[in-house]
PDB file of C-alpha atoms and ligand atoms in Angstrom:
ATOM      1  CA  UNK A   1      93.541 101.963 127.703  1.00  0.00           C
ATOM      2  CA  UNK A   2      94.392 104.543 125.062  1.00  0.00           C
ATOM      3  CA  UNK A   3      94.085 103.371 121.499  1.00  0.00           C
ATOM      4  CA  UNK A   4      97.340 102.277 119.862  1.00  0.00           C
ATOM      5  CA  UNK A   5      95.963 103.598 116.580  1.00  0.00           C
ATOM      6  CA  UNK A   6      97.028 107.235 116.462  1.00  0.00           C
ATOM      7  CA  UNK A   7      95.929 108.161 112.953  1.00  0.00           C
ATOM      8  CA  UNK A   8      95.161 106.687 109.556  1.00  0.00           C
ATOM      9  CA  UNK A   9      98.654 106.867 108.043  1.00  0.00           C
ATOM     10  CA  UNK A  10      97.519 105.964 104.561  1.00  0.00           C
ATOM     11  CA  UNK A  11      94.926 104.159 102.523  1.00  0.00           C
ATOM     12  CA  UNK A  12      96.642 102.155  99.789  1.00  0.00           C
ATOM     13  CA  UNK A  13      95.098 101.650  96.384  1.00  0.00           C
ATOM     14  CA  UNK A  14      96.532  99.203  93.862  1.00  0.00           C
ATOM     15  CA  UNK A  15      96.570 100.516  90.308  1.00  0.00           C
ATOM     16  CA  UNK A  16      97.905  99.246  87.000  1.00  0.00           C
ATOM     17  CA  UNK A  17      99.071 102.629  85.693  1.00  0.00           C
ATOM     18  CA  UNK A  18     100.599 104.784  88.435  1.00  0.00           C
ATOM     19  CA  UNK A  19     101.041 107.855  86.234  1.00  0.00           C
ATOM     20  CA  UNK A  20      97.437 107.732  85.060  1.00  0.00           C
ATOM     21  CA  UNK A  21      96.196 107.408  88.641  1.00  0.00           C
ATOM     22  CA  UNK A  22      98.380 110.282  89.888  1.00  0.00           C
ATOM     23  CA  UNK A  23      97.220 112.473  87.028  1.00  0.00           C
ATOM     24  CA  UNK A  24      93.580 111.652  87.793  1.00  0.00           C
ATOM     25  CA  UNK A  25      93.910 112.657  91.465  1.00  0.00           C
ATOM     26  CA  UNK A  26      95.725 115.833  90.426  1.00  0.00           C
ATOM     27  CA  UNK A  27      93.321 116.841  87.686  1.00  0.00           C
ATOM     28  CA  UNK A  28      90.075 115.959  89.427  1.00  0.00           C
ATOM     29  CA  UNK A  29      90.852 116.905  93.040  1.00  0.00           C
ATOM     30  CA  UNK A  30      93.915 119.126  92.750  1.00  0.00           C
ATOM     31  CA  UNK A  31      95.800 116.660  94.959  1.00  0.00           C
ATOM     32  CA  UNK A  32      99.563 116.883  94.999  1.00  0.00           C
ATOM     33  CA  UNK A  33     102.203 114.195  95.253  1.00  0.00           C
ATOM     34  CA  UNK A  34     104.245 114.617  98.392  1.00  0.00           C
ATOM     35  CA  UNK A  35     106.482 111.603  98.070  1.00  0.00           C
ATOM     36  CA  UNK A  36     107.434 108.954  95.546  1.00  0.00           C
ATOM     37  CA  UNK A  37     109.440 105.849  96.175  1.00  0.00           C
ATOM     38  CA  UNK A  38     110.339 102.532  94.588  1.00  0.00           C
ATOM     39  CA  UNK A  39     110.277  99.937  97.334  1.00  0.00           C
ATOM     40  CA  UNK A  40     112.535  97.288  95.863  1.00  0.00           C
ATOM     41  CA  UNK A  41     111.912  94.732  98.631  1.00  0.00           C
ATOM     42  CA  UNK A  42     108.141  94.787  97.996  1.00  0.00           C
ATOM     43  CA  UNK A  43     108.395  95.158  94.215  1.00  0.00           C
ATOM     44  CA  UNK A  44     106.237  98.285  94.161  1.00  0.00           C
ATOM     45  CA  UNK A  45     106.388 101.923  93.163  1.00  0.00           C
ATOM     46  CA  UNK A  46     104.317 104.283  95.264  1.00  0.00           C
ATOM     47  CA  UNK A  47     103.071 107.849  95.130  1.00  0.00           C
ATOM     48  CA  UNK A  48     101.774 109.488  98.302  1.00  0.00           C
ATOM     49  CA  UNK A  49      99.144 112.202  98.007  1.00  0.00           C
ATOM     50  CA  UNK A  50      98.468 114.141 101.160  1.00  0.00           C
ATOM     51  CA  UNK A  51      94.950 114.271 102.616  1.00  0.00           C
ATOM     52  CA  UNK A  52      95.044 116.293 105.873  1.00  0.00           C
ATOM     53  CA  UNK A  53      97.468 114.385 108.135  1.00  0.00           C
ATOM     54  CA  UNK A  54      97.115 111.178 106.136  1.00  0.00           C
ATOM     55  CA  UNK A  55      97.871 109.979 102.643  1.00  0.00           C
ATOM     56  CA  UNK A  56      96.376 108.180  99.730  1.00  0.00           C
ATOM     57  CA  UNK A  57      99.071 105.740  98.631  1.00  0.00           C
ATOM     58  CA  UNK A  58      98.848 104.750  94.985  1.00  0.00           C
ATOM     59  CA  UNK A  59     100.715 101.490  94.451  1.00  0.00           C
ATOM     60  CA  UNK A  60     101.768  99.691  91.318  1.00  0.00           C
ATOM     61  CA  UNK A  61     103.921  96.575  90.913  1.00  0.00           C
ATOM     62  CA  UNK A  62     107.425  96.905  89.480  1.00  0.00           C
ATOM     63  CA  UNK A  63     107.879  93.183  88.852  1.00  0.00           C
ATOM     64  CA  UNK A  64     105.693  90.184  88.078  1.00  0.00           C
ATOM     65  CA  UNK A  65     106.300  88.344  91.357  1.00  0.00           C
ATOM     66  CA  UNK A  66     105.324  91.352  93.469  1.00  0.00           C
ATOM     67  CA  UNK A  67     102.439  90.657  95.875  1.00  0.00           C
ATOM     68  CA  UNK A  68     100.678  93.678  94.375  1.00  0.00           C
ATOM     69  CA  UNK A  69     100.999  92.145  90.893  1.00  0.00           C
ATOM     70  CA  UNK A  70      99.284  89.019  92.193  1.00  0.00           C
ATOM     71  CA  UNK A  71      96.635  91.102  93.901  1.00  0.00           C
ATOM     72  CA  UNK A  72      95.840  92.988  90.670  1.00  0.00           C
ATOM     73  CA  UNK A  73      95.639  89.714  88.778  1.00  0.00           C
ATOM     74  CA  UNK A  74      93.241  88.167  91.282  1.00  0.00           C
ATOM     75  CA  UNK A  75      91.134  91.099  92.412  1.00  0.00           C
ATOM     76  CA  UNK A  76      91.759  93.927  89.982  1.00  0.00           C
ATOM     77  CA  UNK A  77      92.410  97.537  90.902  1.00  0.00           C
ATOM     78  CA  UNK A  78      91.186  98.962  94.165  1.00  0.00           C
ATOM     79  CA  UNK A  79      91.640  99.174  97.904  1.00  0.00           C
ATOM     80  CA  UNK A  80      94.717  97.192  98.912  1.00  0.00           C
ATOM     81  CA  UNK A  81      95.400  97.960 102.583  1.00  0.00           C
ATOM     82  CA  UNK A  82      94.739 100.393 105.390  1.00  0.00           C
ATOM     83  CA  UNK A  83      97.744 101.658 107.317  1.00  0.00           C
ATOM     84  CA  UNK A  84      97.405 102.811 110.912  1.00  0.00           C
ATOM     85  CA  UNK A  85     100.029 105.045 112.482  1.00  0.00           C
ATOM     86  CA  UNK A  86     101.219 103.666 115.820  1.00  0.00           C
ATOM     87  CA  UNK A  87     103.731 104.908 118.374  1.00  0.00           C
ATOM     88  CA  UNK A  88     105.517 101.566 118.515  1.00  0.00           C
ATOM     89  CA  UNK A  89     105.211  99.045 115.702  1.00  0.00           C
ATOM     90  CA  UNK A  90     106.580  96.124 117.732  1.00  0.00           C
ATOM     91  CA  UNK A  91     104.090  96.729 120.557  1.00  0.00           C
ATOM     92  CA  UNK A  92     101.146  96.895 118.159  1.00  0.00           C
ATOM     93  CA  UNK A  93     102.331  93.773 116.325  1.00  0.00           C
ATOM     94  CA  UNK A  94     102.687  91.921 119.632  1.00  0.00           C
ATOM     95  CA  UNK A  95      99.159  92.941 120.579  1.00  0.00           C
ATOM     96  CA  UNK A  96      97.908  91.334 117.359  1.00  0.00           C
ATOM     97  CA  UNK A  97      99.876  88.154 118.051  1.00  0.00           C
ATOM     98  CA  UNK A  98      98.672  88.048 121.648  1.00  0.00           C
ATOM     99  CA  UNK A  99      95.087  88.200 120.410  1.00  0.00           C
ATOM    100  CA  UNK A 100      95.731  85.165 118.215  1.00  0.00           C
ATOM    101  CA  UNK A 101      95.731  87.239 115.038  1.00  0.00           C
ATOM    102  CA  UNK A 102      97.741  86.205 112.004  1.00  0.00           C
ATOM    103  CA  UNK A 103     100.660  88.363 111.021  1.00  0.00           C
ATOM    104  CA  UNK A 104     102.542  88.567 107.738  1.00  0.00           C
ATOM    105  CA  UNK A 105     105.634  90.143 109.277  1.00  0.00           C
ATOM    106  CA  UNK A 106     106.817  88.352 112.403  1.00  0.00           C
ATOM    107  CA  UNK A 107     108.912  91.367 113.312  1.00  0.00           C
ATOM    108  CA  UNK A 108     108.776  95.017 112.199  1.00  0.00           C
ATOM    109  CA  UNK A 109     110.779  95.913 109.105  1.00  0.00           C
ATOM    110  CA  UNK A 110     111.755  99.062 107.197  1.00  0.00           C
ATOM    111  CA  UNK A 111     108.986 100.669 105.110  1.00  0.00           C
ATOM    112  CA  UNK A 112     109.030 103.633 102.755  1.00  0.00           C
ATOM    113  CA  UNK A 113     109.805 107.184 104.004  1.00  0.00           C
ATOM    114  CA  UNK A 114     112.081 105.767 106.681  1.00  0.00           C
ATOM    115  CA  UNK A 115     109.147 104.245 108.538  1.00  0.00           C
ATOM    116  CA  UNK A 116     109.047 100.972 110.452  1.00  0.00           C
ATOM    117  CA  UNK A 117     106.172  98.730 109.384  1.00  0.00           C
ATOM    118  CA  UNK A 118     104.516  95.348 109.848  1.00  0.00           C
ATOM    119  CA  UNK A 119     101.593  93.770 108.013  1.00  0.00           C
ATOM    120  CA  UNK A 120      98.692  91.903 109.612  1.00  0.00           C
ATOM    121  CA  UNK A 121      96.993  89.166 107.611  1.00  0.00           C
ATOM    122  CA  UNK A 122      93.397  89.898 106.535  1.00  0.00           C
ATOM    123  CA  UNK A 123      92.317  86.434 107.711  1.00  0.00           C
ATOM    124  CA  UNK A 124      92.581  87.500 111.332  1.00  0.00           C
ATOM    125  CA  UNK A 125      91.413  91.084 110.892  1.00  0.00           C
ATOM    126  CA  UNK A 126      87.943  90.784 109.379  1.00  0.00           C
ATOM    127  CA  UNK A 127      89.119  90.846 105.791  1.00  0.00           C
ATOM    128  CA  UNK A 128      91.362  93.905 105.721  1.00  0.00           C
ATOM    129  CA  UNK A 129      95.083  93.817 105.078  1.00  0.00           C
ATOM    130  CA  UNK A 130      96.419  96.093 107.836  1.00  0.00           C
ATOM    131  CA  UNK A 131      99.776  97.840 107.940  1.00  0.00           C
ATOM    132  CA  UNK A 132     101.106  99.164 111.239  1.00  0.00           C
ATOM    133  CA  UNK A 133     103.285 102.231 110.604  1.00  0.00           C
ATOM    134  CA  UNK A 134     105.701 103.774 113.041  1.00  0.00           C
ATOM    135  CA  UNK A 135     106.936 107.107 111.752  1.00  0.00           C
ATOM    136  CA  UNK A 136     110.584 107.928 112.376  1.00  0.00           C
ATOM    137  CA  UNK A 137     110.875 110.357 115.268  1.00  0.00           C
TER     138      UNK A 137
HETATM  139 CO1  LIG B 201     101.292 100.891 102.902  1.00  0.00          CO
END
C-alpha cells in the first residue's frame, strides 16, 4: 500500500525562551518565521520556520500546567515531537489503534493553522511522540 505519511509536516522543539530561539534561527541560518500562534487548548505558543515544504516548530509553554512545561521540567529543552502530514487524520489514527498502538487523542481535534491533528503516545511508537497532521484542503 502507499504510505499514509505524505511529508514531515514539522519537527517540534521545546524551548524556554521562544524569542531567543527564533532570533537564533534567524541570525544563524537566515530562517524566517512563517506563522505564529498561541494554542490556548495546549497552553503553548509556537513559531513556525519554513524548511522546504516542512517546518521547524519552536514551542514554549504559556502556562505552568501545559504538557510542554512539564516536558521542559523533566527533560529540558530539545526535540519534542515529529509531525507527519497525512491525507486523513482519522484514518491514520485508526491505523495506529488497529496496530495496538497507544494514542493520546482518541479522535482527531483542531490544531494550529486550521489543521486537524492527533497525537500518538511514544510508548507505542518506539519512543517518539508523533503528531498526525491533516492540512485543511
Ligand atoms: Co506539532
